[in-house]
Amino acid sequence: DNWSDLINMSLTITADYTATSIPNCDVSLVTPIDGDASVGLSGDISWSEATGGVAGYNLKVGTTSGGSDVVPSTDVANVTTYALGALLESTTYYVSIVPYNSIGVATGCSEFSFTTRGAILGDYCTTAIDLGLEASPYVGTTADASNDNIPICEPDGDASDLYFSILIPNNSTLTIGQTTNDYDSAVSVFYGDCTN
């Protein structure tokens, strides 16, 4: 007829192919970038997809070249991301990503590496930021902090924290509070030193 009709349809498309050769070893580390020397400690890595009919990847990660002390050679299936877990500060990690398919395993693959950053000022009690040396109001962020400090008096979940310190003269008053905040955070105050 002369009237338009609205038709909804859902298609499921499956593409099957038969590999005729091993995949190419043209994988590159995407996150973090190969050679990066200031990587955060989250441990999430990703890589580019290899060409040539990939069925999956064998992943190996270590703290020495060719090592596997972090992730022993593991078939991670056909994914391009992997969560290593929390990484150590100031440590170089070596990553091997080798594609494979039904014909075999790629050869001549490169090893990638990256180095995690060291602790930032205030990440630990022993490196507390001295508020007596800072301007008021202090403006900062915990975005690069990695240590989850949990004083006994105030458990705070699993967020990364920073330590601050200040020496208050006798008969003085210290006022602490947040003026602006773009995250659900809290301030805990305690006195003593890092061991007490």
Coordinates of N, CA and C in Angstrom, one line a residue:
D1 N 0.8 -1.2 0.0 CA 0.0 0.0 0.0 C 0.9 1.2 0.0
N2 N 0.3 2.4 0.1 CA 1.0 3.7 0.1 C 1.4 4.2 1.4
W3 N 1.2 3.4 2.5 CA 1.5 3.8 3.9 C 2.8 3.2 4.3
S4 N 3.6 4.0 5.1 CA 4.9 3.5 5.6 C 4.6 2.7 6.8
D5 N 5.4 1.6 7.0 CA 5.3 0.7 8.1 C 6.6 0.8 8.9
L6 N 6.5 0.7 10.2 CA 7.7 0.6 11.1 C 8.0 -0.8 11.4
I7 N 9.2 -1.3 11.1 CA 9.5 -2.7 11.4 C 10.7 -2.7 12.3
N8 N 10.7 -3.4 13.4 CA 11.8 -3.5 14.3 C 12.4 -4.9 14.1
M9 N 13.7 -5.0 14.0 CA 14.3 -6.4 13.9 C 15.6 -6.4 14.7
S10 N 15.9 -7.6 15.1 CA 17.2 -7.8 15.8 C 18.0 -8.8 15.1
L11 N 19.2 -8.5 14.8 CA 20.1 -9.5 14.0 C 21.2 -10.0 14.9
T12 N 21.5 -11.2 14.8 CA 22.6 -11.8 15.5 C 23.5 -12.3 14.3
I13 N 24.7 -11.7 14.3 CA 25.7 -12.0 13.2 C 26.9 -12.7 13.8
T14 N 27.2 -13.9 13.3 CA 28.3 -14.7 13.8 C 29.3 -14.8 12.6
A15 N 30.5 -14.4 12.8 CA 31.5 -14.6 11.7 C 32.5 -15.6 12.1
D16 N 32.5 -16.7 11.4 CA 33.5 -17.8 11.6 C 34.5 -17.8 10.5
Y17 N 35.7 -18.0 10.9 CA 36.8 -18.1 9.9 C 37.8 -19.2 10.3
T18 N 38.5 -19.6 9.4 CA 39.6 -20.6 9.7 C 40.9 -20.0 9.5
A19 N 41.7 -20.0 10.5 CA 43.0 -19.4 10.4 C 43.9 -20.2 9.5
T20 N 44.7 -19.5 8.7 CA 45.6 -20.2 7.8 C 47.1 -20.0 8.2
S21 N 47.3 -19.1 9.2 CA 48.7 -19.0 9.7 C 48.6 -18.4 11.1
I22 N 49.8 -18.5 11.8 CA 49.8 -17.9 13.1 C 49.5 -16.4 13.1
P23 N 49.0 -15.9 14.2 CA 48.8 -14.4 14.2 C 50.1 -13.6 14.2
N24 N 50.0 -12.4 13.8 CA 51.1 -11.5 13.8 C 51.4 -11.0 15.2
C25 N 52.6 -10.7 15.5 CA 53.0 -10.3 16.8 C 53.1 -8.8 16.8
D26 N 52.0 -8.1 16.5 CA 52.1 -6.6 16.4 C 51.3 -6.0 17.5
V27 N 51.3 -6.6 18.6 CA 50.6 -6.1 19.8 C 51.5 -5.0 20.4
S28 N 50.8 -3.9 21.0 CA 51.6 -2.9 21.7 C 50.9 -2.6 23.0
L29 N 51.6 -2.3 24.0 CA 51.0 -1.9 25.3 C 50.4 -0.6 25.2
V30 N 49.1 -0.4 25.5 CA 48.4 0.8 25.4 C 48.4 1.6 26.7
T31 N 48.0 0.8 27.8 CA 47.9 1.4 29.1 C 48.6 0.5 30.1
P32 N 49.7 0.9 30.8 CA 50.4 2.1 30.5 C 51.2 2.0 29.2
I33 N 51.7 3.1 28.8 CA 52.6 3.1 27.6 C 53.9 2.5 27.9
D34 N 54.4 1.7 26.9 CA 55.7 1.1 27.1 C 56.8 2.1 27.4
G35 N 57.5 1.9 28.5 CA 58.6 2.8 28.9 C 58.2 3.9 29.9
D36 N 56.9 4.0 30.2 CA 56.4 5.0 31.1 C 57.1 4.8 32.5
A37 N 57.6 5.9 33.0 CA 58.3 5.8 34.3 C 57.6 6.4 35.5
S38 N 56.3 6.7 35.3 CA 55.6 7.3 36.5 C 54.1 6.7 36.5
V39 N 54.0 5.4 36.5 CA 52.7 4.8 36.4 C 52.1 4.7 37.8
G40 N 50.8 4.9 37.8 CA 50.0 4.7 39.1 C 50.0 3.3 39.5
L41 N 49.5 3.0 40.7 CA 49.6 1.7 41.3 C 48.3 0.8 41.1
S42 N 47.4 1.2 40.3 CA 46.2 0.4 40.2 C 46.4 -1.0 39.6
G43 N 47.3 -1.1 38.6 CA 47.6 -2.4 38.1 C 46.8 -2.8 36.9
D44 N 46.0 -1.9 36.3 CA 45.2 -2.2 35.1 C 46.0 -2.0 33.9
I45 N 46.1 -3.0 33.0 CA 46.9 -2.8 31.8 C 45.9 -3.2 30.6
S46 N 46.3 -2.6 29.4 CA 45.6 -2.9 28.2 C 46.5 -2.9 27.1
W47 N 46.2 -3.6 26.0 CA 47.0 -3.6 24.8 C 46.2 -3.6 23.5
S48 N 46.9 -3.3 22.4 CA 46.2 -3.3 21.1 C 46.0 -4.7 20.7
E49 N 44.9 -4.9 19.8 CA 44.6 -6.2 19.3 C 45.6 -6.6 18.2
A50 N 46.1 -7.8 18.2 CA 47.0 -8.2 17.2 C 46.2 -8.5 15.9
T51 N 46.9 -8.5 14.8 CA 46.2 -8.9 13.5 C 46.6 -10.3 13.1
G52 N 45.8 -10.8 12.1 CA 46.1 -12.1 11.6 C 45.3 -13.3 12.2
G53 N 44.1 -13.0 12.7 CA 43.3 -14.1 13.2 C 43.6 -14.5 14.6
V54 N 43.4 -13.7 15.6 CA 43.8 -14.0 17.0 C 42.7 -14.8 17.7
A55 N 43.0 -15.8 18.4 CA 42.0 -16.5 19.2 C 42.2 -16.2 20.7
G56 N 43.3 -15.7 21.1 CA 43.6 -15.3 22.4 C 45.0 -14.9 22.7
Y57 N 45.3 -14.6 23.9 CA 46.7 -14.1 24.3 C 47.2 -14.8 25.5
N58 N 48.5 -15.1 25.5 CA 49.2 -15.6 26.7 C 49.9 -14.4 27.3
L59 N 49.7 -14.1 28.6 CA 50.2 -13.0 29.3 C 51.2 -13.4 30.3
K60 N 52.3 -12.7 30.4 CA 53.3 -13.0 31.5 C 53.8 -11.7 32.0
V61 N 53.8 -11.5 33.3 CA 54.3 -10.2 33.9 C 55.2 -10.6 35.1
G62 N 56.4 -9.9 35.1 CA 57.3 -10.1 36.2 C 58.0 -8.8 36.5
T63 N 58.8 -8.8 37.6 CA 59.6 -7.7 38.0 C 61.1 -7.8 37.5
T64 N 61.4 -8.8 36.7 CA 62.6 -8.9 36.0 C 62.4 -9.2 34.6
S65 N 63.3 -8.8 33.7 CA 63.1 -9.1 32.3 C 62.9 -10.6 32.1
G66 N 61.8 -11.0 31.4 CA 61.5 -12.4 31.2 C 60.9 -13.1 32.4
G67 N 60.7 -12.3 33.5 CA 60.2 -12.9 34.7 C 58.7 -13.1 34.7
S68 N 58.2 -13.9 35.7 CA 56.8 -14.2 35.8 C 56.3 -14.3 37.2
D69 N 57.0 -13.5 38.1 CA 56.6 -13.5 39.5 C 55.3 -12.8 39.8
V70 N 54.8 -12.0 38.9 CA 53.5 -11.3 39.1 C 52.4 -12.0 38.5
V71 N 52.5 -12.4 37.2 CA 51.6 -13.2 36.5 C 52.4 -14.3 35.8
P72 N 52.3 -15.6 36.2 CA 52.9 -16.6 35.4 C 52.3 -16.7 34.0
S73 N 52.9 -17.3 33.1 CA 52.3 -17.4 31.7 C 50.9 -17.9 31.8
T74 N 49.9 -17.1 31.4 CA 48.5 -17.3 31.6 C 47.8 -17.1 30.3
D75 N 46.9 -18.0 29.9 CA 46.0 -17.8 28.8 C 44.9 -16.9 29.3
V76 N 44.8 -15.7 28.8 CA 43.7 -14.7 29.3 C 42.6 -14.7 28.3
A77 N 42.6 -15.6 27.3 CA 41.5 -15.7 26.3 C 41.6 -14.5 25.4
N78 N 40.6 -14.2 24.6 CA 40.6 -13.1 23.6 C 40.1 -11.8 24.2
V79 N 41.0 -11.2 25.1 CA 40.7 -9.9 25.7 C 41.9 -9.1 25.5
T80 N 41.7 -7.8 25.7 CA 42.9 -6.8 25.6 C 43.0 -6.0 26.8
T81 N 42.5 -6.5 27.9 CA 42.7 -5.8 29.2 C 43.0 -6.9 30.3
Y82 N 43.7 -6.5 31.3 CA 43.9 -7.4 32.5 C 44.2 -6.6 33.7
A83 N 43.7 -7.0 34.8 CA 43.9 -6.3 36.1 C 44.9 -7.1 36.9
L84 N 46.1 -6.5 37.0 CA 47.2 -7.1 37.8 C 47.0 -7.0 39.3
G85 N 46.2 -6.1 39.7 CA 46.1 -5.9 41.2 C 47.0 -4.8 41.6
A86 N 47.0 -4.4 42.8 CA 47.8 -3.3 43.3 C 49.3 -3.6 43.0
L87 N 50.0 -2.6 42.5 CA 51.4 -2.7 42.2 C 52.3 -2.1 43.3
L88 N 53.5 -2.4 43.3 CA 54.5 -1.9 44.2 C 55.0 -0.5 43.8
E89 N 55.3 0.4 44.7 CA 55.9 1.6 44.3 C 57.3 1.5 43.8
S90 N 57.7 2.4 42.9 CA 59.1 2.4 42.4 C 59.6 1.1 41.9
T91 N 58.8 0.4 41.1 CA 59.1 -1.0 40.7 C 58.9 -1.0 39.2
T92 N 59.9 -1.7 38.5 CA 59.7 -1.9 37.0 C 59.1 -3.2 36.8
Y93 N 58.1 -3.2 35.9 CA 57.3 -4.4 35.6 C 57.6 -4.7 34.1
Y94 N 57.8 -6.0 33.8 CA 58.0 -6.4 32.4 C 56.8 -7.3 31.9
V95 N 56.3 -6.9 30.8 CA 55.0 -7.5 30.3 C 55.3 -8.2 28.9
S96 N 54.9 -9.4 28.8 CA 54.9 -10.2 27.6 C 53.5 -10.6 27.2
I97 N 53.1 -10.2 26.0 CA 51.7 -10.5 25.5 C 51.9 -11.2 24.1
V98 N 51.6 -12.5 24.1 CA 51.8 -13.3 22.9 C 50.5 -13.8 22.4
P99 N 50.0 -13.4 21.2 CA 48.8 -13.9 20.6 C 48.9 -15.3 20.1
Y100 N 47.8 -16.0 20.0 CA 47.8 -17.3 19.4 C 46.5 -17.6 18.7
N101 N 46.4 -18.6 17.9 CA 45.2 -19.1 17.3 C 45.3 -20.6 17.1
S102 N 44.4 -21.2 16.3 CA 44.3 -22.6 16.2 C 45.6 -23.2 15.4
I103 N 46.3 -22.3 14.7 CA 47.5 -22.8 14.0 C 48.7 -22.8 14.9
G104 N 48.8 -21.8 15.8 CA 49.9 -21.8 16.7 C 50.1 -20.5 17.4
V105 N 51.2 -20.3 18.0 CA 51.6 -19.1 18.8 C 52.5 -18.2 18.0
A106 N 52.2 -16.9 18.1 CA 53.0 -15.9 17.4 C 54.5 -15.9 17.9
T107 N 55.4 -15.6 17.0 CA 56.8 -15.6 17.4 C 57.4 -14.2 17.3
G108 N 58.5 -14.0 18.0 CA 59.2 -12.7 17.8 C 58.5 -11.6 18.5
C109 N 57.7 -11.8 19.5 CA 57.0 -10.7 20.2 C 58.0 -10.0 21.1
S110 N 57.7 -8.7 21.2 CA 58.5 -7.8 22.1 C 58.1 -7.9 23.5
E111 N 59.0 -7.6 24.4 CA 58.7 -7.5 25.8 C 58.5 -6.0 26.1
F112 N 57.5 -5.6 26.9 CA 57.3 -4.2 27.2 C 57.6 -4.0 28.7
S113 N 57.8 -2.8 29.1 CA 58.1 -2.5 30.5 C 57.5 -1.1 30.9
F114 N 57.3 -1.0 32.2 CA 56.9 0.3 32.7 C 57.3 0.3 34.2
T115 N 57.5 1.5 34.7 CA 57.9 1.7 36.1 C 56.9 2.5 36.9
T116 N 56.5 2.0 38.1 CA 55.6 2.7 38.9 C 56.2 3.9 39.6
R117 N 55.4 4.8 40.0 CA 56.0 6.0 40.6 C 56.2 5.7 42.1
G118 N 57.0 6.5 42.8 CA 57.3 6.4 44.2 C 56.1 7.0 45.0
A119 N 56.2 6.9 46.3 CA 55.2 7.4 47.2 C 55.2 8.9 47.1
I120 N 54.1 9.5 47.1 CA 54.0 11.0 47.1 C 54.0 11.5 48.5
L121 N 54.4 12.8 48.7 CA 54.4 13.4 50.0 C 53.1 13.3 50.7
G122 N 53.1 12.8 51.9 CA 51.8 12.6 52.7 C 51.2 11.3 52.5
D123 N 51.7 10.4 51.7 CA 51.1 9.1 51.5 C 51.2 8.2 52.8
Y124 N 52.3 8.5 53.5 CA 52.5 7.7 54.8 C 52.7 8.7 55.9
C125 N 52.4 8.3 57.1 CA 52.6 9.1 58.3 C 54.0 9.7 58.4
T126 N 55.0 8.9 58.0 CA 56.4 9.3 58.1 C 56.7 10.4 57.1
T127 N 55.9 10.6 56.1 CA 56.1 11.6 55.1 C 54.9 12.7 55.1
A128 N 54.4 12.9 56.3 CA 53.2 13.8 56.4 C 53.5 15.2 55.9
I129 N 52.6 15.8 55.3 CA 52.7 17.2 54.8 C 52.6 18.1 56.0
D130 N 53.6 19.0 56.2 CA 53.6 19.9 57.4 C 52.8 21.1 57.0
L131 N 51.6 21.2 57.7 CA 50.7 22.3 57.4 C 51.3 23.6 57.9
G132 N 52.2 23.6 58.8 CA 52.9 24.8 59.3 C 53.7 25.5 58.2
L133 N 54.0 24.7 57.1 CA 54.8 25.3 56.0 C 53.9 25.6 54.8
E134 N 52.6 25.4 54.9 CA 51.7 25.6 53.8 C 50.8 26.8 54.0
A135 N 50.3 27.4 53.0 CA 49.4 28.5 53.0 C 48.0 28.1 53.4
S136 N 47.3 28.9 54.1 CA 45.9 28.6 54.5 C 45.0 29.4 53.6
P137 N 43.9 28.8 53.0 CA 43.6 27.4 53.1 C 44.5 26.5 52.2
Y138 N 44.7 25.3 52.7 CA 45.5 24.4 51.9 C 44.6 23.8 50.8
V139 N 45.1 23.8 49.6 CA 44.4 23.2 48.5 C 45.2 22.0 48.0
G140 N 44.5 20.8 47.9 CA 45.2 19.7 47.5 C 44.3 18.6 47.0
T141 N 44.9 17.4 46.7 CA 44.1 16.3 46.2 C 44.7 15.0 46.7
T142 N 43.9 14.0 46.8 CA 44.3 12.6 47.1 C 44.4 11.8 45.9
A143 N 44.2 12.4 44.7 CA 44.1 11.6 43.4 C 45.3 10.7 43.2
D144 N 46.5 11.2 43.5 CA 47.7 10.3 43.3 C 48.1 9.5 44.5
A145 N 47.4 9.6 45.6 CA 47.8 8.8 46.8 C 47.5 7.4 46.5
S146 N 48.3 6.5 47.1 CA 48.0 5.1 46.9 C 47.8 4.3 48.2
N147 N 48.3 4.9 49.3 CA 48.2 4.2 50.6 C 46.9 4.4 51.2
D148 N 46.2 3.3 51.6 CA 45.0 3.4 52.4 C 45.3 3.4 53.9
N149 N 45.4 4.6 54.4 CA 45.7 4.7 55.9 C 44.5 4.5 56.7
I150 N 44.5 3.6 57.6 CA 43.3 3.3 58.4 C 43.7 3.4 59.9
P151 N 43.6 4.6 60.4 CA 43.9 4.7 61.9 C 42.8 3.9 62.6
I152 N 43.2 3.3 63.7 CA 42.3 2.4 64.5 C 41.1 3.2 64.9
C153 N 41.2 4.5 65.2 CA 40.0 5.2 65.6 C 39.0 5.6 64.5
E154 N 39.4 5.4 63.3 CA 38.5 5.9 62.2 C 38.7 5.0 60.9
P155 N 38.1 3.8 60.9 CA 38.2 3.1 59.7 C 37.5 3.8 58.6
D156 N 38.1 3.8 57.4 CA 37.5 4.7 56.3 C 37.3 4.0 55.0
G157 N 37.1 2.7 55.0 CA 36.9 2.0 53.7 C 38.1 1.8 53.0
D158 N 38.1 1.9 51.7 CA 39.2 1.6 50.8 C 39.8 2.7 50.0
A159 N 39.6 3.9 50.5 CA 40.0 5.1 49.7 C 41.5 5.4 50.0
S160 N 42.2 6.0 49.1 CA 43.6 6.4 49.4 C 43.6 7.7 50.2
D161 N 44.4 7.8 51.1 CA 44.5 8.9 52.1 C 45.8 9.7 52.1
L162 N 45.8 10.8 52.7 CA 47.1 11.6 52.9 C 47.1 12.0 54.4
Y163 N 48.4 12.0 54.9 CA 48.7 12.5 56.2 C 49.1 13.9 56.2
F164 N 48.7 14.7 57.2 CA 49.2 16.0 57.4 C 49.6 16.1 58.9
S165 N 50.5 17.0 59.1 CA 50.9 17.3 60.5 C 51.1 18.8 60.8
I166 N 50.9 19.2 62.0 CA 51.2 20.5 62.4 C 51.5 20.6 63.9
L167 N 52.4 21.4 64.3 CA 52.8 21.6 65.7 C 52.0 22.8 66.2
I168 N 51.2 22.6 67.2 CA 50.3 23.7 67.7 C 51.0 24.2 69.0
P169 N 51.3 25.5 69.1 CA 51.9 26.1 70.3 C 50.9 26.0 71.5
N170 N 51.4 26.0 72.7 CA 50.5 26.0 73.9 C 49.5 27.2 73.8
N171 N 48.3 27.0 74.3 CA 47.3 28.0 74.4 C 46.8 28.5 73.0
S172 N 47.0 27.7 72.0 CA 46.6 28.1 70.6 C 45.4 27.2 70.2
T173 N 44.7 27.7 69.2 CA 43.5 26.9 68.7 C 43.8 26.6 67.2
L174 N 43.5 25.4 66.9 CA 43.6 24.9 65.5 C 42.2 24.6 65.0
T175 N 41.8 25.2 63.9 CA 40.5 24.9 63.3 C 40.8 24.1 62.0
I176 N 40.2 22.9 61.9 CA 40.3 22.1 60.6 C 38.9 21.8 60.1
G177 N 38.8 22.0 58.8 CA 37.5 21.6 58.1 C 37.7 21.7 56.6
Q178 N 36.8 21.1 55.9 CA 36.8 21.2 54.5 C 35.9 22.4 54.0
T179 N 36.4 23.1 53.0 CA 35.6 24.2 52.5 C 35.0 23.8 51.2
T180 N 35.7 23.1 50.3 CA 35.1 22.5 49.1 C 35.6 21.1 48.9
N181 N 34.8 20.3 48.2 CA 35.1 18.9 48.1 C 34.3 18.4 46.9
D182 N 34.9 17.7 46.0 CA 34.2 17.1 44.9 C 34.1 15.5 45.0
Y183 N 34.3 15.0 46.3 CA 34.3 13.6 46.5 C 33.8 13.4 47.9
D184 N 33.3 12.2 48.2 CA 32.8 11.8 49.5 C 33.9 11.5 50.4
S185 N 34.4 12.5 51.1 CA 35.6 12.3 51.9 C 35.4 12.8 53.4
A186 N 36.3 12.5 54.2 CA 36.2 12.8 55.6 C 37.6 13.2 56.1
V187 N 37.6 14.0 57.2 CA 38.8 14.4 57.9 C 38.9 13.7 59.3
S188 N 40.0 13.1 59.6 CA 40.2 12.5 60.9 C 41.3 13.2 61.5
V189 N 41.2 13.5 62.8 CA 42.2 14.2 63.5 C 42.7 13.3 64.7
F190 N 44.0 13.2 64.9 CA 44.5 12.5 66.0 C 45.8 13.1 66.4
Y191 N 46.3 12.9 67.6 CA 47.6 13.5 68.0 C 48.5 12.4 68.5
G192 N 49.8 12.8 68.6 CA 50.8 11.9 68.9 C 51.9 11.9 67.9
D193 N 52.4 10.7 67.6 CA 53.4 10.6 66.5 C 53.0 9.4 65.6
C194 N 53.8 9.0 64.7 CA 53.5 7.9 63.8 C 53.4 6.5 64.5
T195 N 54.0 6.4 65.6 CA 54.0 5.1 66.3 C 53.0 5.1 67.5
N196 N 52.4 6.3 67.8 CA 51.5 6.4 69.0 C 50.4 7.3 68.7

